[in-house]
Amino acid sequence: MSSPSTPSQVTRPDEFVVVLDFGAQYSQLIARRIRECKVYCELLPYDTPVERLAALKPNGIVFSGGPASVYEADAPACDPRIFDLSVPILGICYGMQYMARALGGEVIGGEKREYGRTELRVVDDRDLFAGLNPQLICWMSHGDVVASAPPGFTVTAQTENTPVAAMADVNRGLFGVQFHPEVVHTPWGIEVLRNFLYRYCGCRGLWTMANFVRQATEEIRTFVGEHQVVCGLSGGIDSAVTGALVHRAIGDQLTCIFVDHGLLRKDEGAQVERAFRDHFKANLVHVKAEERFLARLAGVTDPEHKRKIIGNEFVAVFTEEASRIGNVNFLAQGTLYPDLVESGTTSSGGKSAVIKSHHNVGGLPEKMNLKLLEPLRHLFKDEVRRLAEELGLPDTLTWRMPFPGPGLAIRIIGEVTKERLEILREADHVIVDEIKRAGLYRKLWQSFAVLPVIRSVGVMGDQRTYAYPIVLRAVTSEDAMTADWARLPWEVLEKISNRLINEVKGVNRLVYDVTSKPPGTIEWE
């Protein structure tokens, strides 16, 4: 059976911070912000044994927020001995309330809840608020309040409805903030995190992609030894970076298998082949399997069924090709942290709902008996792009917008056919081209075409048409966990509409999706 081993998770950098996850929706965002401060960070469950935390020797610990009330009987709580580790701790929202209650303070239900934009008044700027204005705007999301801080703590900030909006025991290195410094709605929040990391945790900002590459390549070499590795390329940035990183580490011991399922965007197959065969001089097997995938997808309309068929067929094709190489011991794949979250398999120990399946999460059939290399498993998409630049990948791959493993199949809302794929591929090309012409490509998280299998009436050249509409989806996001629909200029929408109808045969209408995530998802299926 495939083993979930991955060497880049075994050895941690010299300085790192642990975020204990109490179930907050923003826990991952805390980790991302800490990494933006160039400090490596890992998410662990709130009930991680204190002995394990002590053995990890983190520079600091952060308690996340959470939906519970600390005074409830079954409220999540960590081992109180954590406060005796002599490790600086920052509690955020629920994390602050837990800290306050555990150390002798009082937490009660507030008379007035605070949600959203809130004015904060700093009353002591000697610690986390050093260098900041005394009057600030922050983002609150709580109903309970710390009515009195624990013995030894100083109140450092207040709001109209929260007497203890921040507190500190500098001598013990313990801090709490009721607001969320990790969200963009607290624009100065990263300064609070930076003060905690640099002033109290002793961090120097050693987490860089250059250091990551150096450490990861050494660990991959040690882990793999003289064995052979295969890497499945899908055309996206994640698998491409995985292949490039492993190739940097072990060279010709790696064979990349590019399963071209015919569901890619225009010219993507050729771009991947040029990058790996011509640029990196890597061993590359390019399998052109469009007809095989289309045959399996014939008559299928259910989106999850499509995903499973494509994932299973991808594995089948990949397995066949890998078996021809012989004596392969490892599989490298481009799993990212958001993949694990949306697949319900987070390493933080929580139970996440399965939003959609990912065919690169879960491993290959038992008969392959391969060990997994997932060197990007704890990286976010923005970190993967920085890593791609560090590895020297071409811009066409580095800055390509995220693309789902099942490809265009899940952007056709209905049965997938060769004709519909060609229509969608050309429509998507027009959209991306106009987005680039408008200088918006790197400002958007994704922009793409969706083809619903319905037809609408139109008029072209005094003749009635009965053709497909194209749905334009364009969103802004930082990590795909949440997203907002992009406010594209009217003139850009007009150009896209004109080109689609004039240039793409079979299309007579454009509509624009203005749904955020949540409640929608970025993809339609």
PDB file of N, CA and C in Angstrom, residues 42-100:
ATOM      1  N   GLU A  42       3.569  25.078  11.895  1.00  0.00           N
ATOM      2  CA  GLU A  42       2.776  23.870  11.684  1.00  0.00           C
ATOM      3  C   GLU A  42       1.510  23.934  12.524  1.00  0.00           C
ATOM      4  N   LEU A  43       0.437  23.361  11.978  1.00  0.00           N
ATOM      5  CA  LEU A  43      -0.827  23.235  12.695  1.00  0.00           C
ATOM      6  C   LEU A  43      -0.884  21.875  13.381  1.00  0.00           C
ATOM      7  N   LEU A  44      -1.207  21.877  14.649  1.00  0.00           N
ATOM      8  CA  LEU A  44      -1.407  20.644  15.401  1.00  0.00           C
ATOM      9  C   LEU A  44      -2.720  20.739  16.162  1.00  0.00           C
ATOM     10  N   PRO A  45      -3.355  19.601  16.495  1.00  0.00           N
ATOM     11  CA  PRO A  45      -4.605  19.649  17.252  1.00  0.00           C
ATOM     12  C   PRO A  45      -4.383  20.202  18.660  1.00  0.00           C
ATOM     13  N   TYR A  46      -5.435  20.807  19.201  1.00  0.00           N
ATOM     14  CA  TYR A  46      -5.319  21.462  20.514  1.00  0.00           C
ATOM     15  C   TYR A  46      -4.935  20.495  21.624  1.00  0.00           C
ATOM     16  N   ASP A  47      -5.280  19.205  21.451  1.00  0.00           N
ATOM     17  CA  ASP A  47      -5.005  18.230  22.516  1.00  0.00           C
ATOM     18  C   ASP A  47      -3.696  17.473  22.281  1.00  0.00           C
ATOM     19  N   THR A  48      -2.800  18.042  21.487  1.00  0.00           N
ATOM     20  CA  THR A  48      -1.478  17.442  21.321  1.00  0.00           C
ATOM     21  C   THR A  48      -0.818  17.283  22.692  1.00  0.00           C
ATOM     22  N   PRO A  49      -0.334  16.092  23.046  1.00  0.00           N
ATOM     23  CA  PRO A  49       0.256  15.896  24.376  1.00  0.00           C
ATOM     24  C   PRO A  49       1.375  16.882  24.658  1.00  0.00           C
ATOM     25  N   VAL A  50       1.394  17.374  25.867  1.00  0.00           N
ATOM     26  CA  VAL A  50       2.389  18.373  26.227  1.00  0.00           C
ATOM     27  C   VAL A  50       3.798  17.807  26.105  1.00  0.00           C
ATOM     28  N   GLU A  51       3.954  16.500  26.300  1.00  0.00           N
ATOM     29  CA  GLU A  51       5.268  15.881  26.172  1.00  0.00           C
ATOM     30  C   GLU A  51       5.774  15.989  24.725  1.00  0.00           C
ATOM     31  N   ARG A  52       4.831  15.840  23.755  1.00  0.00           N
ATOM     32  CA  ARG A  52       5.246  15.967  22.361  1.00  0.00           C
ATOM     33  C   ARG A  52       5.640  17.400  22.044  1.00  0.00           C
ATOM     34  N   LEU A  53       4.865  18.349  22.562  1.00  0.00           N
ATOM     35  CA  LEU A  53       5.194  19.755  22.334  1.00  0.00           C
ATOM     36  C   LEU A  53       6.560  20.091  22.912  1.00  0.00           C
ATOM     37  N   ALA A  54       6.829  19.578  24.094  1.00  0.00           N
ATOM     38  CA  ALA A  54       8.130  19.836  24.720  1.00  0.00           C
ATOM     39  C   ALA A  54       9.261  19.252  23.880  1.00  0.00           C
ATOM     40  N   ALA A  55       9.023  18.062  23.319  1.00  0.00           N
ATOM     41  CA  ALA A  55      10.055  17.418  22.508  1.00  0.00           C
ATOM     42  C   ALA A  55      10.308  18.177  21.204  1.00  0.00           C
ATOM     43  N   LEU A  56       9.279  18.828  20.686  1.00  0.00           N
ATOM     44  CA  LEU A  56       9.429  19.580  19.440  1.00  0.00           C
ATOM     45  C   LEU A  56      10.267  20.844  19.625  1.00  0.00           C
ATOM     46  N   LYS A  57      10.291  21.367  20.845  1.00  0.00           N
ATOM     47  CA  LYS A  57      11.048  22.579  21.168  1.00  0.00           C
ATOM     48  C   LYS A  57      10.718  23.744  20.230  1.00  0.00           C
ATOM     49  N   PRO A  58       9.436  24.105  20.119  1.00  0.00           N
ATOM     50  CA  PRO A  58       9.086  25.231  19.256  1.00  0.00           C
ATOM     51  C   PRO A  58       9.546  26.546  19.852  1.00  0.00           C
ATOM     52  N   ASN A  59       9.758  27.535  19.000  1.00  0.00           N
ATOM     53  CA  ASN A  59      10.095  28.873  19.488  1.00  0.00           C
ATOM     54  C   ASN A  59       8.902  29.549  20.133  1.00  0.00           C
ATOM     55  N   GLY A  60       7.716  29.181  19.704  1.00  0.00           N
ATOM     56  CA  GLY A  60       6.506  29.777  20.255  1.00  0.00           C
ATOM     57  C   GLY A  60       5.304  28.916  19.929  1.00  0.00           C
ATOM     58  N   ILE A  61       4.212  29.181  20.632  1.00  0.00           N
ATOM     59  CA  ILE A  61       2.956  28.455  20.433  1.00  0.00           C
ATOM     60  C   ILE A  61       1.844  29.478  20.292  1.00  0.00           C
ATOM     61  N   VAL A  62       0.928  29.232  19.365  1.00  0.00           N
ATOM     62  CA  VAL A  62      -0.243  30.085  19.189  1.00  0.00           C
ATOM     63  C   VAL A  62      -1.493  29.246  19.405  1.00  0.00           C
ATOM     64  N   PHE A  63      -2.391  29.728  20.244  1.00  0.00           N
ATOM     65  CA  PHE A  63      -3.709  29.115  20.402  1.00  0.00           C
ATOM     66  C   PHE A  63      -4.651  29.773  19.407  1.00  0.00           C
ATOM     67  N   SER A  64      -5.298  28.989  18.554  1.00  0.00           N
ATOM     68  CA  SER A  64      -6.226  29.564  17.582  1.00  0.00           C
ATOM     69  C   SER A  64      -7.548  29.924  18.247  1.00  0.00           C
ATOM     70  N   GLY A  65      -8.417  30.533  17.459  1.00  0.00           N
ATOM     71  CA  GLY A  65      -9.787  30.737  17.901  1.00  0.00           C
ATOM     72  C   GLY A  65     -10.565  29.439  17.794  1.00  0.00           C
ATOM     73  N   GLY A  66     -11.855  29.525  18.049  1.00  0.00           N
ATOM     74  CA  GLY A  66     -12.713  28.346  17.977  1.00  0.00           C
ATOM     75  C   GLY A  66     -14.148  28.723  18.260  1.00  0.00           C
ATOM     76  N   PRO A  67     -15.108  27.865  17.887  1.00  0.00           N
ATOM     77  CA  PRO A  67     -16.524  28.203  18.010  1.00  0.00           C
ATOM     78  C   PRO A  67     -17.125  27.971  19.388  1.00  0.00           C
ATOM     79  N   ALA A  68     -16.408  27.290  20.287  1.00  0.00           N
ATOM     80  CA  ALA A  68     -16.974  26.912  21.587  1.00  0.00           C
ATOM     81  C   ALA A  68     -16.874  28.051  22.603  1.00  0.00           C
ATOM     82  N   SER A  69     -17.522  27.854  23.754  1.00  0.00           N
ATOM     83  CA  SER A  69     -17.379  28.736  24.915  1.00  0.00           C
ATOM     84  C   SER A  69     -16.548  28.006  25.963  1.00  0.00           C
ATOM     85  N   VAL A  70     -15.557  28.685  26.530  1.00  0.00           N
ATOM     86  CA  VAL A  70     -14.609  28.008  27.412  1.00  0.00           C
ATOM     87  C   VAL A  70     -15.250  27.503  28.697  1.00  0.00           C
ATOM     88  N   TYR A  71     -16.401  28.075  29.071  1.00  0.00           N
ATOM     89  CA  TYR A  71     -17.024  27.657  30.322  1.00  0.00           C
ATOM     90  C   TYR A  71     -17.997  26.495  30.126  1.00  0.00           C
ATOM     91  N   GLU A  72     -18.169  26.004  28.916  1.00  0.00           N
ATOM     92  CA  GLU A  72     -18.994  24.828  28.685  1.00  0.00           C
ATOM     93  C   GLU A  72     -18.267  23.576  29.151  1.00  0.00           C
ATOM     94  N   ALA A  73     -19.053  22.572  29.540  1.00  0.00           N
ATOM     95  CA  ALA A  73     -18.462  21.364  30.118  1.00  0.00           C
ATOM     96  C   ALA A  73     -17.535  20.640  29.147  1.00  0.00           C
ATOM     97  N   ASP A  74     -17.884  20.618  27.871  1.00  0.00           N
ATOM     98  CA  ASP A  74     -17.092  19.877  26.899  1.00  0.00           C
ATOM     99  C   ASP A  74     -16.226  20.791  26.033  1.00  0.00           C
ATOM    100  N   ALA A  75     -15.921  21.977  26.531  1.00  0.00           N
ATOM    101  CA  ALA A  75     -15.107  22.921  25.759  1.00  0.00           C
ATOM    102  C   ALA A  75     -13.714  22.346  25.522  1.00  0.00           C
ATOM    103  N   PRO A  76     -13.157  22.512  24.321  1.00  0.00           N
ATOM    104  CA  PRO A  76     -11.810  21.992  24.049  1.00  0.00           C
ATOM    105  C   PRO A  76     -10.774  22.674  24.932  1.00  0.00           C
ATOM    106  N   ALA A  77      -9.860  21.876  25.437  1.00  0.00           N
ATOM    107  CA  ALA A  77      -8.816  22.408  26.321  1.00  0.00           C
ATOM    108  C   ALA A  77      -7.549  21.596  26.133  1.00  0.00           C
ATOM    109  N   CYS A  78      -6.425  22.287  26.193  1.00  0.00           N
ATOM    110  CA  CYS A  78      -5.155  21.568  26.132  1.00  0.00           C
ATOM    111  C   CYS A  78      -4.657  21.311  27.552  1.00  0.00           C
ATOM    112  N   ASP A  79      -3.607  20.564  27.659  1.00  0.00           N
ATOM    113  CA  ASP A  79      -3.023  20.238  28.958  1.00  0.00           C
ATOM    114  C   ASP A  79      -2.513  21.538  29.593  1.00  0.00           C
ATOM    115  N   PRO A  80      -2.987  21.907  30.797  1.00  0.00           N
ATOM    116  CA  PRO A  80      -2.544  23.167  31.418  1.00  0.00           C
ATOM    117  C   PRO A  80      -1.051  23.222  31.705  1.00  0.00           C
ATOM    118  N   ARG A  81      -0.373  22.070  31.666  1.00  0.00           N
ATOM    119  CA  ARG A  81       1.076  22.075  31.873  1.00  0.00           C
ATOM    120  C   ARG A  81       1.814  22.786  30.740  1.00  0.00           C
ATOM    121  N   ILE A  82       1.071  23.084  29.679  1.00  0.00           N
ATOM    122  CA  ILE A  82       1.691  23.788  28.551  1.00  0.00           C
ATOM    123  C   ILE A  82       2.237  25.149  28.974  1.00  0.00           C
ATOM    124  N   PHE A  83       1.615  25.737  30.019  1.00  0.00           N
ATOM    125  CA  PHE A  83       2.057  27.053  30.488  1.00  0.00           C
ATOM    126  C   PHE A  83       3.356  26.967  31.295  1.00  0.00           C
ATOM    127  N   ASP A  84       3.789  25.741  31.595  1.00  0.00           N
ATOM    128  CA  ASP A  84       5.029  25.559  32.348  1.00  0.00           C
ATOM    129  C   ASP A  84       6.211  25.213  31.442  1.00  0.00           C
ATOM    130  N   LEU A  85       6.008  25.260  30.117  1.00  0.00           N
ATOM    131  CA  LEU A  85       7.066  24.884  29.180  1.00  0.00           C
ATOM    132  C   LEU A  85       8.087  25.999  28.956  1.00  0.00           C
ATOM    133  N   SER A  86       7.810  27.180  29.503  1.00  0.00           N
ATOM    134  CA  SER A  86       8.682  28.349  29.275  1.00  0.00           C
ATOM    135  C   SER A  86       8.810  28.666  27.795  1.00  0.00           C
ATOM    136  N   VAL A  87       7.712  28.475  27.063  1.00  0.00           N
ATOM    137  CA  VAL A  87       7.632  28.810  25.641  1.00  0.00           C
ATOM    138  C   VAL A  87       6.636  29.952  25.497  1.00  0.00           C
ATOM    139  N   PRO A  88       6.971  31.039  24.796  1.00  0.00           N
ATOM    140  CA  PRO A  88       6.009  32.123  24.603  1.00  0.00           C
ATOM    141  C   PRO A  88       4.734  31.609  23.934  1.00  0.00           C
ATOM    142  N   ILE A  89       3.581  32.095  24.413  1.00  0.00           N
ATOM    143  CA  ILE A  89       2.287  31.657  23.899  1.00  0.00           C
ATOM    144  C   ILE A  89       1.440  32.881  23.578  1.00  0.00           C
ATOM    145  N   LEU A  90       0.801  32.841  22.415  1.00  0.00           N
ATOM    146  CA  LEU A  90      -0.155  33.873  22.012  1.00  0.00           C
ATOM    147  C   LEU A  90      -1.518  33.222  21.824  1.00  0.00           C
ATOM    148  N   GLY A  91      -2.511  33.689  22.573  1.00  0.00           N
ATOM    149  CA  GLY A  91      -3.876  33.200  22.420  1.00  0.00           C
ATOM    150  C   GLY A  91      -4.697  34.168  21.592  1.00  0.00           C
ATOM    151  N   ILE A  92      -5.421  33.645  20.604  1.00  0.00           N
ATOM    152  CA  ILE A  92      -6.249  34.471  19.726  1.00  0.00           C
ATOM    153  C   ILE A  92      -7.708  34.095  19.917  1.00  0.00           C
ATOM    154  N   CYS A  93      -8.546  35.066  20.242  1.00  0.00           N
ATOM    155  CA  CYS A  93      -9.999  34.882  20.406  1.00  0.00           C
ATOM    156  C   CYS A  93     -10.276  33.770  21.430  1.00  0.00           C
ATOM    157  N   TYR A  94     -10.807  32.626  21.015  1.00  0.00           N
ATOM    158  CA  TYR A  94     -11.032  31.540  21.968  1.00  0.00           C
ATOM    159  C   TYR A  94      -9.732  31.172  22.674  1.00  0.00           C
ATOM    160  N   GLY A  95      -8.623  31.222  21.942  1.00  0.00           N
ATOM    161  CA  GLY A  95      -7.340  30.896  22.556  1.00  0.00           C
ATOM    162  C   GLY A  95      -6.998  31.809  23.709  1.00  0.00           C
ATOM    163  N   MET A  96      -7.329  33.089  23.593  1.00  0.00           N
ATOM    164  CA  MET A  96      -7.111  34.029  24.694  1.00  0.00           C
ATOM    165  C   MET A  96      -8.051  33.710  25.849  1.00  0.00           C
ATOM    166  N   GLN A  97      -9.311  33.410  25.531  1.00  0.00           N
ATOM    167  CA  GLN A  97     -10.273  33.095  26.581  1.00  0.00           C
ATOM    168  C   GLN A  97      -9.877  31.830  27.334  1.00  0.00           C
ATOM    169  N   TYR A  98      -9.385  30.829  26.600  1.00  0.00           N
ATOM    170  CA  TYR A  98      -8.913  29.617  27.267  1.00  0.00           C
ATOM    171  C   TYR A  98      -7.742  29.931  28.189  1.00  0.00           C
ATOM    172  N   MET A  99      -6.793  30.718  27.695  1.00  0.00           N
ATOM    173  CA  MET A  99      -5.640  31.100  28.507  1.00  0.00           C
ATOM    174  C   MET A  99      -6.090  31.827  29.770  1.00  0.00           C
ATOM    175  N   ALA A 100      -7.011  32.767  29.614  1.00  0.00           N
ATOM    176  CA  ALA A 100      -7.476  33.545  30.760  1.00  0.00           C
ATOM    177  C   ALA A 100      -8.127  32.644  31.804  1.00  0.00           C
TER     178      ALA A 100
END
